Amino acid sequence: MEQGNQTSASEFLLLGFSSRPEWQALLFVLFLCLYLTGLLGNLLILLAIVSDRRLHTPMYFLLANLSVVDLCLPSSTVPKMLLNIQAQTQTISYPGCLAQMYFCMMFANMDNFLLTVMAYDRYVAICHPLRYSTIMTQCLCASLVAVPWILATLNPLLHTLMLARLHFCSNIIHHFFCDINSLLPLSCSDTSLNQFIVLAAVGLIFVVPSGCILASYSLIISALMKIPSAQGKLKAFSTCGSHLALVVLFYGAITGVYMSPSSNHSTEKDSAASVVFMVVVPILNPFIYSLRNSELKGALKKAVSQTKTFSQ
C-alpha cells in the first residue's frame, strides 16, 4: 500500500525480525518451541491446581488465573508471527491488527494486575499469618480477580475505539505485533488525545500497581527484619521468591519498552523487550513456581501419573 494523505489502511505489514531474513527459520523453530513449552507448562499448572483439593487456596487460585492469562498472552501474537514466517508474508488485516492490539493490551494488563494482587496475598501471608484465612476469603479473592478482569477488558477497548477513528499514512509496523506505540506514529490524523490516554493509562495501569507491589514488599521486608533467626527469614521470604522473579522480569521489560527515554529506543531493543514480557515471562511462570514449590511439584507428579493411568 502506498503512502498518502488521509488514507485508510486495509492491512498492515509486520516487519518484526525481517531485517535478518537468514534468521527466519531459526526464529520459527525457537518461537514454536517456546510457545508449545509455555502452553504445556501452564496447562500442567492448571491441571495440578484443579485436580488437587489441597491447592484450592487463595495463592493457588491466583496462580491458576495467572496461568490462564499466560496461556492467552503469547497466543495473541506468536501464532500469527509463526504463520507469517511459514507463509513468507508480513501482512495482517486492519481488523486483525486492532483485535491483536486489544487482546495484547488486555492480557498484559491482566498479568500486571494479577502480579499486584499476588503481592498483596504474600503481604497478608507474611505480615498477618494468623489472620490470613479470615482476610483472604473466597469473596475477597473473587473480587480481587473480577475487578482486574473488568478493568483489563475496558482499558484496551477505549484505546481500540480511539485508534479506529484515525486515518493512516503508512502501513509499515516496525514490530512483530500490533503495538499501539508502533501504530500511532503511522497516523495522518491528530493523535494528541490518543497519546494523552496512553500516558494516563500507563500511569494508572502500571505505575499505580507497581507502587502497590513496592509497598507490599516494603512491609514484607520490614516484617522479615523482626524475625530473629536467619533461617526463619529465609523460609518466610522463599514464599515470595517466585513472585518476585516474575515481577522483576515483567516490569523490567515493560520499563524498557514504555517508560525509557525515546533516545534509548530502537526497533531491535523494543522488539527484544516486548518478547520478554509477551512471550518469555508467560513461559517461565510455570517453571519458576513449580521448581520452587514442593506442594505444586507433588500435585504435578500426581496429576501426570493419573493422566498416564487413564490413557493406558
Short mmCIF file of C-alpha atoms in Angstrom, two decimals:
data_model
loop_
_atom_site.label_atom_id
_atom_site.label_comp_id
_atom_site.label_asym_id
_atom_site.label_seq_id
_atom_site.Cartn_x
_atom_site.Cartn_y
_atom_site.Cartn_z
CA MET A 1 0.00 0.00 0.00
CA GLU A 2 1.40 3.36 -0.96
CA GLN A 3 1.69 6.19 1.45
CA GLY A 4 -0.60 9.13 1.03
CA ASN A 5 -2.63 11.74 2.84
CA GLN A 6 -5.72 10.68 4.82
CA THR A 7 -5.81 7.10 3.56
CA SER A 8 -7.33 4.19 5.43
CA ALA A 9 -5.21 1.08 5.77
CA SER A 10 -6.86 -2.20 4.75
CA GLU A 11 -3.87 -4.15 6.04
CA PHE A 12 -0.56 -3.60 7.81
CA LEU A 13 2.89 -5.06 7.36
CA LEU A 14 4.50 -6.50 10.48
CA LEU A 15 8.21 -6.24 9.79
CA GLY A 16 9.08 -7.93 13.07
CA PHE A 17 12.52 -9.51 12.80
CA SER A 18 12.56 -9.43 9.00
CA SER A 19 15.68 -7.26 8.91
CA ARG A 20 17.61 -10.53 9.21
CA PRO A 21 15.99 -12.91 6.69
CA GLU A 22 18.65 -15.55 7.30
CA TRP A 23 17.29 -15.92 10.84
CA GLN A 24 13.67 -16.67 9.83
CA ALA A 25 13.94 -20.48 10.01
CA LEU A 26 15.74 -20.29 13.35
CA LEU A 27 13.18 -17.82 14.72
CA PHE A 28 10.32 -20.09 13.62
CA VAL A 29 11.75 -23.08 15.45
CA LEU A 30 12.68 -21.00 18.52
CA PHE A 31 9.29 -19.33 18.94
CA LEU A 32 7.40 -22.54 18.15
CA CYS A 33 9.34 -24.39 20.88
CA LEU A 34 8.89 -21.54 23.36
CA TYR A 35 5.18 -21.28 22.61
CA LEU A 36 4.48 -25.01 22.92
CA THR A 37 6.58 -25.21 26.09
CA GLY A 38 4.61 -22.36 27.63
CA LEU A 39 1.28 -23.92 26.66
CA LEU A 40 2.26 -27.27 28.14
CA GLY A 41 3.68 -25.75 31.32
CA ASN A 42 0.68 -23.54 32.06
CA LEU A 43 -1.79 -26.32 31.23
CA LEU A 44 0.02 -28.60 33.67
CA ILE A 45 -0.15 -25.92 36.36
CA LEU A 46 -3.91 -25.61 35.81
CA LEU A 47 -4.33 -29.40 35.81
CA ALA A 48 -2.40 -29.73 39.08
CA ILE A 49 -4.36 -26.96 40.83
CA VAL A 50 -7.77 -28.16 39.65
CA SER A 51 -7.14 -31.83 40.44
CA ASP A 52 -5.62 -31.41 43.94
CA ARG A 53 -8.00 -30.10 46.60
CA ARG A 54 -5.06 -29.18 48.84
CA LEU A 55 -4.22 -26.47 46.33
CA HIS A 56 -7.67 -24.87 46.46
CA THR A 57 -6.31 -21.92 48.41
CA PRO A 58 -6.13 -18.17 47.61
CA MET A 59 -2.49 -18.32 46.48
CA TYR A 60 -3.12 -21.13 44.01
CA PHE A 61 -6.41 -19.60 42.88
CA LEU A 62 -4.46 -16.51 41.86
CA LEU A 63 -1.75 -18.67 40.28
CA ALA A 64 -4.40 -20.51 38.24
CA ASN A 65 -5.69 -17.18 36.91
CA LEU A 66 -2.12 -16.17 36.09
CA SER A 67 -1.67 -19.41 34.14
CA VAL A 68 -4.86 -18.71 32.15
CA VAL A 69 -3.56 -15.25 31.26
CA ASP A 70 -0.13 -16.67 30.43
CA LEU A 71 -1.81 -19.13 28.05
CA CYS A 72 -3.60 -16.29 26.27
CA LEU A 73 -0.94 -13.56 26.16
CA PRO A 74 1.54 -15.38 23.85
CA SER A 75 -1.41 -16.79 21.88
CA SER A 76 -2.34 -13.25 20.83
CA THR A 77 0.96 -12.75 18.97
CA VAL A 78 3.05 -15.89 18.45
CA PRO A 79 0.68 -17.94 16.19
CA LYS A 80 0.31 -15.01 13.76
CA MET A 81 4.08 -14.48 13.74
CA LEU A 82 4.69 -18.18 13.07
CA LEU A 83 2.07 -18.17 10.31
CA ASN A 84 3.68 -15.16 8.63
CA ILE A 85 7.15 -16.73 8.80
CA GLN A 86 5.83 -20.01 7.38
CA ALA A 87 3.86 -18.29 4.60
CA GLN A 88 6.70 -15.83 3.95
CA THR A 89 4.36 -12.88 4.30
CA GLN A 90 4.20 -9.94 6.70
CA THR A 91 0.59 -8.85 6.35
CA ILE A 92 -2.14 -8.56 8.95
CA SER A 93 -5.59 -7.18 8.18
CA TYR A 94 -6.76 -3.90 9.67
CA PRO A 95 -9.46 -5.55 11.83
CA GLY A 96 -6.97 -8.29 12.75
CA CYS A 97 -4.43 -5.67 13.80
CA LEU A 98 -6.92 -3.86 16.04
CA ALA A 99 -8.05 -7.17 17.54
CA GLN A 100 -4.46 -8.23 18.19
CA MET A 101 -3.68 -4.89 19.85
CA TYR A 102 -6.79 -5.21 22.02
CA PHE A 103 -6.01 -8.71 23.29
CA CYS A 104 -2.30 -7.97 23.78
CA MET A 105 -3.16 -4.98 25.95
CA MET A 106 -5.91 -6.83 27.77
CA PHE A 107 -3.80 -9.83 28.80
CA ALA A 108 -0.71 -7.71 29.54
CA ASN A 109 -2.86 -5.52 31.80
CA MET A 110 -4.30 -8.59 33.49
CA ASP A 111 -0.82 -10.04 34.02
CA ASN A 112 0.12 -6.76 35.69
CA PHE A 113 -2.99 -6.72 37.91
CA LEU A 114 -2.53 -10.35 38.98
CA LEU A 115 1.09 -9.74 39.96
CA THR A 116 -0.16 -6.87 42.13
CA VAL A 117 -2.89 -8.97 43.77
CA MET A 118 -0.39 -11.78 44.37
CA ALA A 119 1.93 -9.30 46.09
CA TYR A 120 -0.94 -8.37 48.42
CA ASP A 121 -1.58 -12.07 49.07
CA ARG A 122 2.06 -12.58 50.08
CA TYR A 123 1.91 -9.48 52.29
CA VAL A 124 -1.08 -10.88 54.18
CA ALA A 125 0.52 -14.34 54.43
CA ILE A 126 3.76 -12.99 55.94
CA CYS A 127 2.64 -9.93 57.89
CA HIS A 128 -0.68 -11.34 59.16
CA PRO A 129 -0.28 -15.14 59.10
CA LEU A 130 -2.79 -15.82 61.91
CA ARG A 131 -5.49 -13.77 60.16
CA TYR A 132 -4.70 -14.97 56.63
CA SER A 133 -7.76 -17.22 56.26
CA THR A 134 -10.11 -14.58 57.65
CA ILE A 135 -8.70 -11.82 55.40
CA MET A 136 -8.26 -13.77 52.15
CA THR A 137 -11.80 -15.10 51.99
CA GLN A 138 -13.37 -16.61 48.87
CA CYS A 139 -15.41 -13.45 48.37
CA LEU A 140 -12.36 -11.19 48.57
CA CYS A 141 -10.34 -13.44 46.25
CA ALA A 142 -13.16 -13.44 43.70
CA SER A 143 -13.36 -9.64 43.89
CA LEU A 144 -9.58 -9.24 43.60
CA VAL A 145 -9.74 -11.19 40.34
CA ALA A 146 -13.08 -9.99 38.93
CA VAL A 147 -12.34 -6.26 39.22
CA PRO A 148 -8.98 -6.56 37.38
CA TRP A 149 -10.65 -8.58 34.62
CA ILE A 150 -13.22 -5.79 34.15
CA LEU A 151 -10.53 -3.08 34.09
CA ALA A 152 -8.31 -5.15 31.78
CA THR A 153 -11.25 -5.53 29.38
CA LEU A 154 -12.36 -1.89 29.36
CA ASN A 155 -8.98 -0.14 29.18
CA PRO A 156 -7.86 -1.60 25.81
CA LEU A 157 -11.40 -1.18 24.46
CA LEU A 158 -11.03 2.59 24.92
CA HIS A 159 -7.65 2.58 23.10
CA THR A 160 -9.04 0.43 20.29
CA LEU A 161 -12.09 2.65 19.70
CA MET A 162 -9.89 5.76 19.77
CA LEU A 163 -7.47 4.18 17.29
CA ALA A 164 -10.27 3.07 14.95
CA ARG A 165 -11.19 6.71 14.24
CA LEU A 166 -7.71 7.51 12.88
CA HIS A 167 -6.51 7.55 9.27
CA PHE A 168 -3.09 6.15 8.40
CA CYS A 169 -0.41 7.44 6.04
CA SER A 170 1.69 4.30 6.28
CA ASN A 171 1.01 0.63 6.94
CA ILE A 172 4.53 -0.46 7.90
CA ILE A 173 4.80 -1.55 11.54
CA HIS A 174 8.37 -2.00 12.79
CA HIS A 175 7.35 -4.63 15.30
CA PHE A 176 6.31 -8.29 15.43
CA PHE A 177 2.80 -7.42 16.66
CA CYS A 178 0.35 -4.52 16.52
CA ASP A 179 1.51 -2.37 19.41
CA ILE A 180 -0.22 0.95 20.00
CA ASN A 181 3.11 2.80 20.26
CA SER A 182 4.02 1.49 16.81
CA LEU A 183 0.62 2.33 15.29
CA LEU A 184 0.17 5.93 16.43
CA PRO A 185 3.22 7.32 14.53
CA LEU A 186 1.75 5.88 11.30
CA SER A 187 -1.38 8.04 11.51
CA CYS A 188 -2.01 11.19 9.47
CA SER A 189 -4.65 12.26 12.00
CA ASP A 190 -4.17 14.25 15.17
CA THR A 191 -3.10 11.67 17.77
CA SER A 192 -2.59 14.04 20.72
CA LEU A 193 -5.70 12.72 22.51
CA ASN A 194 -4.61 9.12 21.89
CA GLN A 195 -1.15 9.83 23.25
CA PHE A 196 -2.60 11.51 26.34
CA ILE A 197 -4.83 8.50 27.01
CA VAL A 198 -1.86 6.15 26.57
CA LEU A 199 0.18 8.16 29.09
CA ALA A 200 -2.74 8.27 31.52
CA ALA A 201 -3.24 4.52 31.15
CA VAL A 202 0.45 3.85 31.78
CA GLY A 203 0.17 5.90 34.97
CA LEU A 204 -2.96 4.15 36.19
CA ILE A 205 -2.42 0.64 34.87
CA PHE A 206 1.30 0.22 35.51
CA VAL A 207 2.65 2.91 37.84
CA VAL A 208 -0.08 2.51 40.49
CA PRO A 209 0.10 -1.32 40.61
CA SER A 210 3.91 -1.25 40.65
CA GLY A 211 3.71 1.21 43.57
CA CYS A 212 1.39 -1.21 45.38
CA ILE A 213 3.87 -4.04 44.78
CA LEU A 214 6.73 -1.93 46.16
CA ALA A 215 4.62 -1.01 49.19
CA SER A 216 3.73 -4.67 49.80
CA TYR A 217 7.36 -5.77 49.63
CA SER A 218 8.46 -2.89 51.84
CA LEU A 219 6.06 -4.12 54.52
CA ILE A 220 7.14 -7.71 53.92
CA ILE A 221 10.82 -6.84 54.34
CA SER A 222 10.01 -4.83 57.46
CA ALA A 223 8.20 -7.85 58.92
CA LEU A 224 11.05 -10.18 57.97
CA MET A 225 13.57 -7.99 59.78
CA LYS A 226 11.71 -8.68 63.01
CA ILE A 227 12.23 -12.45 62.67
CA PRO A 228 15.20 -13.32 64.93
CA SER A 229 16.71 -16.28 63.04
CA ALA A 230 18.26 -16.07 59.60
CA GLN A 231 16.74 -19.43 58.71
CA GLY A 232 13.28 -18.14 59.63
CA LYS A 233 13.76 -15.07 57.47
CA LEU A 234 14.89 -17.18 54.52
CA LYS A 235 11.99 -19.61 54.91
CA ALA A 236 9.44 -16.79 55.05
CA PHE A 237 10.91 -14.91 52.10
CA SER A 238 11.17 -18.09 50.00
CA THR A 239 7.39 -17.97 49.60
CA CYS A 240 7.85 -14.66 47.73
CA GLY A 241 10.83 -15.65 45.58
CA SER A 242 8.88 -16.98 42.59
CA HIS A 243 6.54 -14.00 42.52
CA LEU A 244 9.39 -11.51 42.89
CA ALA A 245 11.31 -13.09 39.99
CA LEU A 246 8.28 -12.66 37.69
CA VAL A 247 7.77 -9.07 38.86
CA VAL A 248 11.39 -8.14 38.06
CA LEU A 249 11.22 -9.72 34.59
CA PHE A 250 7.80 -8.26 33.72
CA TYR A 251 8.36 -4.71 34.94
CA GLY A 252 11.93 -4.63 33.67
CA ALA A 253 10.72 -5.37 30.15
CA ILE A 254 7.73 -3.00 30.42
CA THR A 255 10.03 -0.20 31.57
CA GLY A 256 12.37 -0.83 28.65
CA VAL A 257 9.54 -0.51 26.12
CA TYR A 258 7.17 2.12 27.52
CA MET A 259 8.97 4.13 30.20
CA SER A 260 12.51 4.64 28.96
CA PRO A 261 13.65 7.84 27.17
CA SER A 262 12.84 7.91 23.46
CA SER A 263 16.57 8.32 22.70
CA ASN A 264 17.13 4.79 24.03
CA HIS A 265 14.53 3.25 21.74
CA SER A 266 15.26 1.19 18.65
CA THR A 267 13.30 -1.41 16.73
CA GLU A 268 15.58 -4.22 17.89
CA LYS A 269 15.55 -3.17 21.57
CA ASP A 270 11.78 -2.67 21.69
CA SER A 271 11.13 -5.99 19.97
CA ALA A 272 13.51 -7.83 22.30
CA ALA A 273 11.96 -6.25 25.41
CA SER A 274 8.46 -6.99 24.13
CA VAL A 275 9.40 -10.63 23.58
CA VAL A 276 10.39 -10.82 27.26
CA PHE A 277 7.04 -9.74 28.73
CA MET A 278 4.83 -11.04 25.88
CA VAL A 279 6.42 -14.47 25.44
CA VAL A 280 9.25 -15.28 27.86
CA VAL A 281 7.60 -14.30 31.18
CA PRO A 282 4.39 -16.29 30.48
CA ILE A 283 6.54 -19.30 29.60
CA LEU A 284 8.74 -19.00 32.69
CA ASN A 285 5.79 -18.68 35.08
CA PRO A 286 5.04 -22.42 35.49
CA PHE A 287 8.71 -23.36 35.77
CA ILE A 288 9.56 -20.66 38.31
CA TYR A 289 6.62 -21.65 40.51
CA SER A 290 6.88 -25.43 40.11
CA LEU A 291 10.63 -25.61 40.69
CA ARG A 292 10.41 -23.61 43.95
CA ASN A 293 7.19 -25.13 45.30
CA SER A 294 7.15 -28.65 46.75
CA GLU A 295 3.33 -28.72 47.01
CA LEU A 296 2.94 -27.84 43.35
CA LYS A 297 5.61 -30.33 42.28
CA GLY A 298 3.83 -33.07 44.20
CA ALA A 299 0.48 -32.16 42.66
CA LEU A 300 2.04 -32.08 39.17
CA LYS A 301 3.53 -35.57 39.63
CA LYS A 302 0.19 -36.87 40.89
CA ALA A 303 -1.73 -35.28 38.01
CA VAL A 304 0.71 -36.61 35.39
CA SER A 305 0.61 -40.13 36.88
CA GLN A 306 -3.20 -40.07 36.90
CA THR A 307 -3.22 -38.93 33.27
CA LYS A 308 -0.91 -41.79 32.31
CA THR A 309 -3.16 -44.26 34.17
CA PHE A 310 -6.28 -43.07 32.36
CA SER A 311 -4.55 -43.24 28.97
CA GLN A 312 -3.48 -46.86 29.42
#
